[in-house]
Amino acid sequence: MAPFIGDDERASGTGQSSGSGVDAPARRNVLYIDAYDSFSYNVVAMLEEVLDVKVSVMTIDSDWPEGNMVEYLQHFEAVVLGPGPGDPNVAKDVGIMRDIWNLSGADMLPVFGICLGFQSLCLHQGIPIGRLPYPLHGQVHRIKTVNRDIFENVQDVEVTLYHSLYAKMDAPEQSTRGGDSGNPHTDRFASKDLDLLAWFLLEDERTQIPMAVRHQRKPLWGVQFHPESCKSDREACAELLRRWWDMALNYNKKTGRGEYGILPDPNHYASGSITLPAAASTMLDWSASTSSCSPYRTFTARNLDAEVICENLTAPNSPTVLFQSNGRYSIISVPSPASWRLEYYSETQRLLLEKLQNCHQTESAPRGQSVTENIVERSLSVSQFWDVLRFVMDMKKVDSGSLTVPFWGGFLGYFSYEMGLACLARPKTAAEIHPTNENAGEDPADASLLWTERSIVIDHKTGQITVQSTRAGDDMPAGWLHQTEQFLQDLALSRSQCKVCTSDTEAEFLDSILKQSVIKFPTQENYQRQIRACQAELEAGESYELCLTGETLITLPSPVSQSGRASFPWKLYKRLRKYNPAAFSGFARLGNVKIVSSSPECFLNWDRDSTLEMKPMKGTVRKTEDMTMEKAREILGSTKEIAENLMIADLIRHDLYGICGSGGVHVEKLLEVEDHGRVYQMITHVKARVDRNRPGFAARDMPQLPSSNMSGYGLTALQRCLPPGSMTGAPKERSCMHLSSIEDRKRGIYSGVMGFLDLGGGGSFSVLIRTAFTCSNEQDDEQLWRIGAGGAVTTLSTPEGEWDEMLTKLRTGSLGRQLNIAAAWLSTYTRASTLVYPGSLSSISMAGPQDASLEEILWRSPPHVQMMGGYLHSNNILFYFAESPFFDATSNNASLAIQANYNEAFRHFVETREAFEGRLRTMQGLEFVVAYDPLQAAAQTDTRFAHEPSNVWVIRKQMRRKRAGQEDEVVVLATFFVVGDCIYMAPSVASVVGNRILSAVTSLTSLLKTASTLPIFTPAHGHTYLPPAPKPTEAGQPGVPSQQSKENTPMPDAENPARVPLVGSQTGNTASTFQDTRTLAESLNLFLRYEDEYMDESPLVGEPGSFIMSKANDVDRTATAKQAPNTIPTKMGTPLVRVDTPGKGPEKVGTPSSSDESRLKKKKGRVGG
């Protein structure tokens, strides 16, 4: 028998209270048939709130109690058939709804159908159900109504639609009845028994969609729209429900229905106790040292951040969880002697408990090195796993601690997307589907939690650091609290007394690993095929929205040293945090699983009292120079964007109603556009309040839940809300089933949640997007990292648009000014990598500026130009340059951009380049500025060519130093040229001088050599030639000298002039037809006058301007590694980077092969050559 959820009325068997906690037996009973829809509890709550009734819920695949439907229905005044996915023509999609239509005579009772229930009613009355020309999921429209029946005095209502199927009724005839006030529409249809009450015309003005009907003789009503949606007119929909209820009660009174008796409790709970598996006892034994209070020490040190504290209190290879926020709090776990962790695998129903032993603690710092002491393995079901967590959190409840921090101790960790699938009401619906991760390596545990007694909490608002512990004895004099507080204060003092220098060693270490990456992207063809498959399901009514995702795999070599292998994930996280400081960042090392996350989306929060809240984000507009809040509201006000957000808003209301019950959920913000730094984001904020005396609809079968500990309700909310609706779509059950089939892989940690369970009763979890994770063992030679990205697919989506959105999310983290290519974390590290975009995008080669063997470096990114408005101009040129590998994220440019991102007071500095560079001039340190602006120069030039400016920008990398009472000292470090959308790094001064000297010497040598073949004229001798040098014979004997030539004697080799060098050497550039003949003196003179700005009209190979032109007269987009002159030593070779191109095997990119060299030499030439 499928889940049957009734009221929790064990004590008296009477109806549920109306909200005051007092039983209300007089309340009437209504039965709700749930079609596994993600909005069902919204309907149930509206019925209870508006009609003051008691609602019991049955699912469509339930069996009637004791096999007797008629007898069971005698307990109810009416039945409501709810919405749901699927087609009423398919028997299993409507289930027991069809039984209701077989009632007759005295067994008949009032029925109200919504959406699927409405269609089932129409189908039973002979009206065919067909597909709409286009689905209307999540769309809000104003419908036309008659002025009678349930719509009396309810006219032209604005309602939310969630359907792609409709009842195909004939055009109405002219009404012969009165009472419609001259309304030209009638209530008579092709079905002789149904009256039309409301309708909606599609945009074509020809297709009429029935919105409400009623049976002429039976108490049967139905509406196609969703009255419970938060965008439907609440007042009007409540009024029509009240009118239906009055008419239903009148029908029952006339037919003599009544004396319903006591509604039986379908769950038959005898008491509030449950039997727990042995794992619960083990967990309690292992946490015996955890006390019921959390003593703490506080001090203020604004120069200590979470990363510094984490590095100094935890060893690189110890189990660690860090939650870092740009908001109020950051939380750091600290190992203790009684630390342990758990892993749960939902597919095999296996629980693994690992006890850790803190075996190393120095006197100077309580820094732990954790090793395994023992491991316990248990078998338990998914529901038992959650019961055990609730039990442990309740038994180990902490009653006191610092009231200013949200976490006192408890569990820190994550729940995977697959754990969420296992928590659905029908987790085995798609049991025949077995997602395969052929190339994804080992799958992570579906839940991994670290039991934490000791922790550090940073309050970013006050600068206060709280050192706390639930471990008994840690608050003793000279105990752990005292030692740790003293250690951190000393650390803060030492950092304030000496300048903290950032070493390049860490960056070089990361780059040495990351530049050898093998990156496998999703293929465009396959992803777009999946998008079309999603839309096919949407059009069939299987879902309202499907959140499709793709996965990118990055294979990296493991560092050579053991310490390097242990520290690599942490260093990776620090770089992510540096370049991409999102609202919520997280790092976790739990066994083989390492997580590096920068997620901007909060999933679920609850406090220690009674409040739950969720804040989904759907709909994003990237900030540009011209984008304003008003424009963003206009864009996000589109039908598609509103539909995406509205579906998730209604879905999470359903989830929260399942915990808090009717009257317990309130929408704080609906479809509001907020400024989130670099983007405008549409958000909805929903809060719920728990009534411990009245569990919600989804929790009524949990007699053990009511308690004084809020953690039980929070855990139940987490269990019921997983997986995140923003990562699945709606209805959640059916959407997840189809996504598993379409994606054909396990998402793993991506799309799951990460957060904490506080022993004081609170909790907080964020959605794991913008996340990279690995399950690779550190002892393996390679590490496989996985990154996910995707988007919500609706019927208004296009395959091309969704593909571009997915790629954009792979390339773009919340700090969109960095090199975000594979994902935010990877993009900033690709200084010497080759990444391949499958499909229409070509490969982009990049070489690090530290590679001296490359005299000219080219980088371009057309997608970034498109994201910046389609062209480069004065106000976005620096931000485009910031996308390139030449940009230094430690510069003042990056610092100012980050400040503007999170501080409104700095926002105006990034609106124009003038303001941006003006602010840079007030700062000291590394900066990038525009040295030459072709648009500005053209505007200031009074010529007839001013409207055709040059397309060459000059950008300088320079170091600015402030000098008291004097002008700033500015040292130019490098020069870059932007030609079109291509960025070139100018060669170094030494390289230019070396080339000039080499060219001059070669030219002089050639001139002297040529002079020996030219005639000399004197009055005495006329034209004569210098005698050629004697040619040695094979025996080594000198050759016979030739006689002097007479007047008009032909020059040597005159018959083959091609062999005679005219001027200069041809060896420097064989494809060039123009040779640089400047002398050494002229070269040095130009250099002394213009220094590193020197660039003449005929640049040398490797100087700016010397790039290849294609046949189409366009710049060849492939970066060409030009050979360094023999006089310049090569410091390091071009890095070898393997790239897994879709459809091909891995390739090595870097140092050209001999065949590549010959091909490049043939192509190489000067502009116009």
mmCIF file of C-alpha atoms in Angstrom, residues 496-796:
data_model
loop_
_atom_site.group_PDB
_atom_site.id
_atom_site.type_symbol
_atom_site.label_atom_id
_atom_site.label_comp_id
_atom_site.label_asym_id
_atom_site.label_seq_id
_atom_site.Cartn_x
_atom_site.Cartn_y
_atom_site.Cartn_z
ATOM 1 C CA SER A 496 49.558 42.942 13.128
ATOM 2 C CA GLN A 497 53.221 43.541 14.019
ATOM 3 C CA CYS A 498 54.715 42.265 10.797
ATOM 4 C CA LYS A 499 53.612 42.624 7.234
ATOM 5 C CA VAL A 500 52.131 39.416 5.916
ATOM 6 C CA CYS A 501 53.702 38.640 2.566
ATOM 7 C CA THR A 502 52.071 36.452 0.013
ATOM 8 C CA SER A 503 54.467 34.001 -1.551
ATOM 9 C CA ASP A 504 54.303 32.994 -5.193
ATOM 10 C CA THR A 505 55.197 29.455 -4.220
ATOM 11 C CA GLU A 506 51.583 28.437 -3.664
ATOM 12 C CA ALA A 507 50.485 29.882 -6.985
ATOM 13 C CA GLU A 508 53.324 28.174 -8.794
ATOM 14 C CA PHE A 509 52.449 24.893 -7.097
ATOM 15 C CA LEU A 510 48.815 25.130 -8.204
ATOM 16 C CA ASP A 511 49.706 26.230 -11.716
ATOM 17 C CA SER A 512 52.148 23.368 -12.129
ATOM 18 C CA ILE A 513 49.281 20.929 -11.487
ATOM 19 C CA LEU A 514 46.413 22.714 -13.177
ATOM 20 C CA LYS A 515 48.193 23.414 -16.433
ATOM 21 C CA GLN A 516 48.386 19.647 -17.022
ATOM 22 C CA SER A 517 44.621 19.241 -16.805
ATOM 23 C CA VAL A 518 42.583 17.032 -19.123
ATOM 24 C CA ILE A 519 39.138 18.579 -19.468
ATOM 25 C CA LYS A 520 36.102 16.802 -20.844
ATOM 26 C CA PHE A 521 33.113 19.029 -21.518
ATOM 27 C CA PRO A 522 29.575 17.933 -22.314
ATOM 28 C CA THR A 523 28.980 17.748 -26.050
ATOM 29 C CA GLN A 524 26.673 20.279 -27.618
ATOM 30 C CA GLU A 525 24.852 17.666 -29.647
ATOM 31 C CA ASN A 526 24.073 15.471 -26.647
ATOM 32 C CA TYR A 527 23.100 18.354 -24.372
ATOM 33 C CA GLN A 528 20.729 19.850 -26.917
ATOM 34 C CA ARG A 529 19.232 16.412 -27.496
ATOM 35 C CA GLN A 530 18.573 16.232 -23.752
ATOM 36 C CA ILE A 531 16.934 19.664 -23.846
ATOM 37 C CA ARG A 532 14.570 18.511 -26.577
ATOM 38 C CA ALA A 533 13.805 15.367 -24.553
ATOM 39 C CA CYS A 534 12.912 17.572 -21.570
ATOM 40 C CA GLN A 535 10.607 19.675 -23.684
ATOM 41 C CA ALA A 536 8.888 16.563 -24.999
ATOM 42 C CA GLU A 537 8.069 15.580 -21.404
ATOM 43 C CA LEU A 538 6.839 19.098 -20.662
ATOM 44 C CA GLU A 539 4.536 19.097 -23.667
ATOM 45 C CA ALA A 540 3.152 15.709 -22.603
ATOM 46 C CA GLY A 541 2.162 17.174 -19.225
ATOM 47 C CA GLU A 542 4.753 15.123 -17.328
ATOM 48 C CA SER A 543 6.327 18.174 -15.708
ATOM 49 C CA TYR A 544 6.008 21.944 -15.522
ATOM 50 C CA GLU A 545 9.752 22.578 -15.534
ATOM 51 C CA LEU A 546 12.849 20.379 -15.701
ATOM 52 C CA CYS A 547 16.218 21.537 -14.388
ATOM 53 C CA LEU A 548 18.685 19.847 -16.716
ATOM 54 C CA THR A 549 22.378 19.698 -15.830
ATOM 55 C CA GLY A 550 25.584 18.633 -17.529
ATOM 56 C CA GLU A 551 28.896 17.567 -16.027
ATOM 57 C CA THR A 552 32.466 18.536 -16.860
ATOM 58 C CA LEU A 553 35.291 16.210 -15.817
ATOM 59 C CA ILE A 554 38.794 17.512 -15.054
ATOM 60 C CA THR A 555 41.634 15.048 -14.608
ATOM 61 C CA LEU A 556 44.725 16.353 -12.821
ATOM 62 C CA PRO A 557 48.006 14.664 -11.931
ATOM 63 C CA SER A 558 48.496 14.162 -8.210
ATOM 64 C CA PRO A 559 51.317 16.220 -6.663
ATOM 65 C CA VAL A 560 54.554 14.329 -6.170
ATOM 66 C CA SER A 561 54.950 14.876 -2.427
ATOM 67 C CA GLN A 562 52.577 13.555 0.216
ATOM 68 C CA SER A 563 52.244 17.005 1.742
ATOM 69 C CA GLY A 564 51.405 18.423 -1.663
ATOM 70 C CA ARG A 565 48.661 15.842 -2.182
ATOM 71 C CA ALA A 566 47.165 16.646 1.204
ATOM 72 C CA SER A 567 47.269 20.421 0.759
ATOM 73 C CA PHE A 568 46.213 20.680 -2.893
ATOM 74 C CA PRO A 569 42.397 20.802 -2.305
ATOM 75 C CA TRP A 570 42.819 23.439 0.400
ATOM 76 C CA LYS A 571 45.017 25.614 -1.794
ATOM 77 C CA LEU A 572 42.494 25.185 -4.561
ATOM 78 C CA TYR A 573 39.765 26.453 -2.241
ATOM 79 C CA LYS A 574 41.797 29.476 -1.193
ATOM 80 C CA ARG A 575 42.296 30.499 -4.780
ATOM 81 C CA LEU A 576 38.591 30.060 -5.469
ATOM 82 C CA ARG A 577 37.763 32.174 -2.446
ATOM 83 C CA LYS A 578 40.236 34.817 -3.511
ATOM 84 C CA TYR A 579 38.919 35.145 -7.045
ATOM 85 C CA ASN A 580 35.276 34.260 -6.467
ATOM 86 C CA PRO A 581 34.057 35.326 -3.008
ATOM 87 C CA ALA A 582 30.415 34.264 -3.291
ATOM 88 C CA ALA A 583 27.768 34.687 -0.606
ATOM 89 C CA PHE A 584 28.378 31.152 0.721
ATOM 90 C CA SER A 585 31.639 29.293 0.278
ATOM 91 C CA GLY A 586 32.538 25.937 1.678
ATOM 92 C CA PHE A 587 35.426 23.517 1.974
ATOM 93 C CA ALA A 588 35.200 19.934 3.179
ATOM 94 C CA ARG A 589 37.655 17.091 3.545
ATOM 95 C CA LEU A 590 35.710 13.997 4.572
ATOM 96 C CA GLY A 591 37.563 10.792 3.788
ATOM 97 C CA ASN A 592 38.347 10.666 0.084
ATOM 98 C CA VAL A 593 35.750 13.327 -0.652
ATOM 99 C CA LYS A 594 37.017 16.861 -1.083
ATOM 100 C CA ILE A 595 34.587 19.716 -1.814
ATOM 101 C CA VAL A 596 35.470 23.179 -3.067
ATOM 102 C CA SER A 597 32.329 25.297 -3.307
ATOM 103 C CA SER A 598 31.301 28.879 -3.926
ATOM 104 C CA SER A 599 27.516 28.813 -3.849
ATOM 105 C CA PRO A 600 25.345 31.933 -3.913
ATOM 106 C CA GLU A 601 22.058 30.175 -3.070
ATOM 107 C CA CYS A 602 20.716 29.542 0.402
ATOM 108 C CA PHE A 603 18.582 26.385 0.565
ATOM 109 C CA LEU A 604 17.052 26.012 4.036
ATOM 110 C CA ASN A 605 17.605 27.747 7.378
ATOM 111 C CA TRP A 606 15.953 27.224 10.721
ATOM 112 C CA ASP A 607 16.573 28.836 14.098
ATOM 113 C CA ARG A 608 16.539 27.366 17.602
ATOM 114 C CA ASP A 609 13.008 28.546 18.244
ATOM 115 C CA SER A 610 10.392 27.787 15.566
ATOM 116 C CA THR A 611 11.171 29.512 12.269
ATOM 117 C CA LEU A 612 12.064 27.873 8.969
ATOM 118 C CA GLU A 613 12.942 29.834 5.844
ATOM 119 C CA MET A 614 13.858 29.222 2.228
ATOM 120 C CA LYS A 615 15.038 31.712 -0.372
ATOM 121 C CA PRO A 616 15.226 30.257 -3.881
ATOM 122 C CA MET A 617 16.849 32.162 -6.734
ATOM 123 C CA LYS A 618 15.592 31.840 -10.296
ATOM 124 C CA GLY A 619 16.181 34.442 -12.979
ATOM 125 C CA THR A 620 19.493 36.244 -13.431
ATOM 126 C CA VAL A 621 20.593 39.307 -15.398
ATOM 127 C CA ARG A 622 24.280 40.052 -15.634
ATOM 128 C CA LYS A 623 25.322 43.601 -14.885
ATOM 129 C CA THR A 624 26.742 45.651 -17.720
ATOM 130 C CA GLU A 625 27.458 49.310 -18.210
ATOM 131 C CA ASP A 626 23.953 49.989 -19.505
ATOM 132 C CA MET A 627 22.059 47.585 -17.235
ATOM 133 C CA THR A 628 19.997 49.244 -14.515
ATOM 134 C CA MET A 629 17.637 47.881 -11.904
ATOM 135 C CA GLU A 630 14.666 49.063 -13.957
ATOM 136 C CA LYS A 631 15.919 47.306 -17.079
ATOM 137 C CA ALA A 632 16.637 44.165 -15.064
ATOM 138 C CA ARG A 633 13.095 44.190 -13.692
ATOM 139 C CA GLU A 634 11.773 44.510 -17.213
ATOM 140 C CA ILE A 635 13.861 41.578 -18.459
ATOM 141 C CA LEU A 636 13.079 39.394 -15.455
ATOM 142 C CA GLY A 637 9.436 40.311 -15.788
ATOM 143 C CA SER A 638 9.155 38.150 -18.881
ATOM 144 C CA THR A 639 6.757 35.234 -18.921
ATOM 145 C CA LYS A 640 9.601 32.702 -18.928
ATOM 146 C CA GLU A 641 11.517 34.203 -15.999
ATOM 147 C CA ILE A 642 8.422 34.673 -13.835
ATOM 148 C CA ALA A 643 7.269 31.132 -14.596
ATOM 149 C CA GLU A 644 10.616 29.626 -13.524
ATOM 150 C CA ASN A 645 10.653 31.448 -10.202
ATOM 151 C CA LEU A 646 6.941 31.005 -9.511
ATOM 152 C CA MET A 647 7.121 27.229 -9.941
ATOM 153 C CA ILE A 648 9.874 26.966 -7.341
ATOM 154 C CA ALA A 649 8.088 29.399 -5.016
ATOM 155 C CA ASP A 650 4.944 27.273 -5.071
ATOM 156 C CA LEU A 651 7.018 24.116 -4.671
ATOM 157 C CA ILE A 652 8.816 25.247 -1.508
ATOM 158 C CA ARG A 653 5.533 26.467 -0.010
ATOM 159 C CA HIS A 654 4.291 22.903 -0.468
ATOM 160 C CA ASP A 655 7.430 21.541 1.234
ATOM 161 C CA LEU A 656 7.103 23.886 4.214
ATOM 162 C CA TYR A 657 3.366 23.313 4.600
ATOM 163 C CA GLY A 658 4.244 19.633 4.925
ATOM 164 C CA ILE A 659 6.160 20.459 8.119
ATOM 165 C CA CYS A 660 4.260 23.422 9.551
ATOM 166 C CA GLY A 661 0.687 22.770 8.443
ATOM 167 C CA SER A 662 -2.010 25.241 7.457
ATOM 168 C CA GLY A 663 -1.511 28.790 8.611
ATOM 169 C CA GLY A 664 2.182 28.227 9.178
ATOM 170 C CA VAL A 665 3.686 29.497 5.903
ATOM 171 C CA HIS A 666 4.046 33.101 4.751
ATOM 172 C CA VAL A 667 5.578 34.558 1.581
ATOM 173 C CA GLU A 668 7.841 37.444 2.637
ATOM 174 C CA LYS A 669 8.977 38.367 -0.869
ATOM 175 C CA LEU A 670 7.599 37.163 -4.183
ATOM 176 C CA LEU A 671 9.419 37.519 -7.517
ATOM 177 C CA GLU A 672 11.480 40.472 -6.314
ATOM 178 C CA VAL A 673 14.597 41.590 -8.159
ATOM 179 C CA GLU A 674 17.596 42.229 -5.926
ATOM 180 C CA ASP A 675 21.058 43.613 -6.547
ATOM 181 C CA HIS A 676 23.584 40.823 -5.889
ATOM 182 C CA GLY A 677 26.850 42.525 -6.802
ATOM 183 C CA ARG A 678 27.616 41.499 -10.363
ATOM 184 C CA VAL A 679 24.132 40.326 -11.215
ATOM 185 C CA TYR A 680 20.501 41.205 -10.665
ATOM 186 C CA GLN A 681 18.697 38.200 -9.243
ATOM 187 C CA MET A 682 15.002 37.388 -8.928
ATOM 188 C CA ILE A 683 14.266 35.874 -5.532
ATOM 189 C CA THR A 684 11.356 34.636 -3.475
ATOM 190 C CA HIS A 685 11.589 34.528 0.325
ATOM 191 C CA VAL A 686 9.283 32.150 2.200
ATOM 192 C CA LYS A 687 9.111 31.790 6.001
ATOM 193 C CA ALA A 688 7.314 29.161 8.048
ATOM 194 C CA ARG A 689 6.596 28.752 11.736
ATOM 195 C CA VAL A 690 6.412 25.399 13.491
ATOM 196 C CA ASP A 691 3.527 24.649 15.843
ATOM 197 C CA ARG A 692 4.877 21.817 18.005
ATOM 198 C CA ASN A 693 1.341 20.839 19.047
ATOM 199 C CA ARG A 694 0.220 20.389 15.467
ATOM 200 C CA PRO A 695 2.564 18.725 12.965
ATOM 201 C CA GLY A 696 2.198 19.487 9.283
ATOM 202 C CA PHE A 697 0.632 17.277 6.671
ATOM 203 C CA ALA A 698 3.787 15.394 5.703
ATOM 204 C CA ALA A 699 4.804 14.932 9.342
ATOM 205 C CA ARG A 700 1.554 13.589 10.775
ATOM 206 C CA ASP A 701 2.800 10.015 10.476
ATOM 207 C CA MET A 702 5.730 10.814 12.798
ATOM 208 C CA PRO A 703 4.519 10.477 16.402
ATOM 209 C CA GLN A 704 8.045 10.896 17.718
ATOM 210 C CA LEU A 705 8.476 14.331 16.146
ATOM 211 C CA PRO A 706 6.749 16.680 18.633
ATOM 212 C CA SER A 707 9.454 17.728 21.097
ATOM 213 C CA SER A 708 11.105 20.775 22.593
ATOM 214 C CA ASN A 709 14.060 20.457 20.220
ATOM 215 C CA MET A 710 13.710 22.373 16.979
ATOM 216 C CA SER A 711 16.401 20.191 15.368
ATOM 217 C CA GLY A 712 13.837 17.423 14.865
ATOM 218 C CA TYR A 713 11.596 19.703 12.831
ATOM 219 C CA GLY A 714 14.556 21.112 10.943
ATOM 220 C CA LEU A 715 15.834 17.656 10.032
ATOM 221 C CA THR A 716 12.343 16.613 8.942
ATOM 222 C CA ALA A 717 12.067 19.731 6.812
ATOM 223 C CA LEU A 718 15.441 18.923 5.275
ATOM 224 C CA GLN A 719 14.388 15.343 4.610
ATOM 225 C CA ARG A 720 11.096 16.437 3.017
ATOM 226 C CA CYS A 721 12.598 19.287 0.972
ATOM 227 C CA LEU A 722 15.444 17.333 -0.627
ATOM 228 C CA PRO A 723 16.511 17.415 -3.376
ATOM 229 C CA PRO A 724 16.412 21.216 -3.833
ATOM 230 C CA GLY A 725 13.462 22.173 -6.029
ATOM 231 C CA SER A 726 15.582 24.749 -7.838
ATOM 232 C CA MET A 727 17.698 21.834 -9.112
ATOM 233 C CA THR A 728 14.836 19.519 -10.123
ATOM 234 C CA GLY A 729 11.745 21.313 -11.353
ATOM 235 C CA ALA A 730 8.115 20.655 -10.556
ATOM 236 C CA PRO A 731 6.335 18.450 -9.804
ATOM 237 C CA LYS A 732 9.420 17.180 -8.044
ATOM 238 C CA GLU A 733 8.630 13.450 -7.995
ATOM 239 C CA ARG A 734 7.923 13.057 -11.693
ATOM 240 C CA SER A 735 10.592 15.593 -12.703
ATOM 241 C CA CYS A 736 13.325 13.705 -10.858
ATOM 242 C CA MET A 737 12.287 10.452 -12.527
ATOM 243 C CA HIS A 738 12.534 11.964 -16.000
ATOM 244 C CA LEU A 739 15.787 13.798 -15.256
ATOM 245 C CA SER A 740 17.408 10.564 -14.067
ATOM 246 C CA SER A 741 16.435 8.939 -17.350
ATOM 247 C CA ILE A 742 17.463 11.867 -19.576
ATOM 248 C CA GLU A 743 20.769 12.714 -17.877
ATOM 249 C CA ASP A 744 21.647 9.025 -17.392
ATOM 250 C CA ARG A 745 24.215 9.746 -14.684
ATOM 251 C CA LYS A 746 24.495 10.411 -10.994
ATOM 252 C CA ARG A 747 24.948 14.044 -10.078
ATOM 253 C CA GLY A 748 26.634 13.180 -6.791
ATOM 254 C CA ILE A 749 27.449 16.119 -4.543
ATOM 255 C CA TYR A 750 26.496 18.673 -7.185
ATOM 256 C CA SER A 751 22.831 19.705 -6.718
ATOM 257 C CA GLY A 752 22.967 18.458 -3.137
ATOM 258 C CA VAL A 753 23.268 20.634 -0.022
ATOM 259 C CA MET A 754 26.000 21.442 2.475
ATOM 260 C CA GLY A 755 25.602 22.904 5.931
ATOM 261 C CA PHE A 756 25.363 22.282 9.674
ATOM 262 C CA LEU A 757 23.040 20.712 12.257
ATOM 263 C CA ASP A 758 23.315 22.636 15.522
ATOM 264 C CA LEU A 759 22.845 20.753 18.802
ATOM 265 C CA GLY A 760 21.106 23.865 20.081
ATOM 266 C CA GLY A 761 18.313 23.230 17.563
ATOM 267 C CA GLY A 762 19.230 25.360 14.548
ATOM 268 C CA GLY A 763 20.571 24.496 11.130
ATOM 269 C CA SER A 764 21.504 25.952 7.764
ATOM 270 C CA PHE A 765 22.170 24.465 4.329
ATOM 271 C CA SER A 766 23.177 25.911 0.957
ATOM 272 C CA VAL A 767 22.687 24.428 -2.497
ATOM 273 C CA LEU A 768 25.897 22.955 -3.902
ATOM 274 C CA ILE A 769 26.168 24.811 -7.182
ATOM 275 C CA ARG A 770 29.378 26.460 -8.457
ATOM 276 C CA THR A 771 31.037 23.444 -6.857
ATOM 277 C CA ALA A 772 33.897 21.110 -7.690
ATOM 278 C CA PHE A 773 34.373 17.814 -5.889
ATOM 279 C CA THR A 774 36.512 14.720 -6.087
ATOM 280 C CA CYS A 775 36.381 11.234 -4.594
ATOM 281 C CA SER A 776 39.907 10.309 -5.699
ATOM 282 C CA ASN A 777 42.241 8.750 -3.186
ATOM 283 C CA GLU A 778 45.282 10.913 -2.485
ATOM 284 C CA GLN A 779 47.524 7.935 -3.184
ATOM 285 C CA ASP A 780 46.249 7.665 -6.768
ATOM 286 C CA ASP A 781 48.392 9.043 -9.563
ATOM 287 C CA GLU A 782 45.522 11.162 -10.884
ATOM 288 C CA GLN A 783 42.644 13.128 -9.375
ATOM 289 C CA LEU A 784 39.273 13.363 -11.078
ATOM 290 C CA TRP A 785 37.335 16.522 -10.270
ATOM 291 C CA ARG A 786 33.684 16.943 -11.257
ATOM 292 C CA ILE A 787 31.821 20.186 -11.979
ATOM 293 C CA GLY A 788 28.131 20.483 -12.811
ATOM 294 C CA ALA A 789 26.170 23.241 -14.528
ATOM 295 C CA GLY A 790 22.777 23.559 -16.142
ATOM 296 C CA GLY A 791 19.522 25.453 -16.195
ATOM 297 C CA ALA A 792 15.751 25.227 -15.971
ATOM 298 C CA VAL A 793 14.175 23.993 -19.195
ATOM 299 C CA THR A 794 10.653 25.198 -19.935
ATOM 300 C CA THR A 795 8.561 25.071 -23.071
ATOM 301 C CA LEU A 796 9.751 28.613 -23.813
#
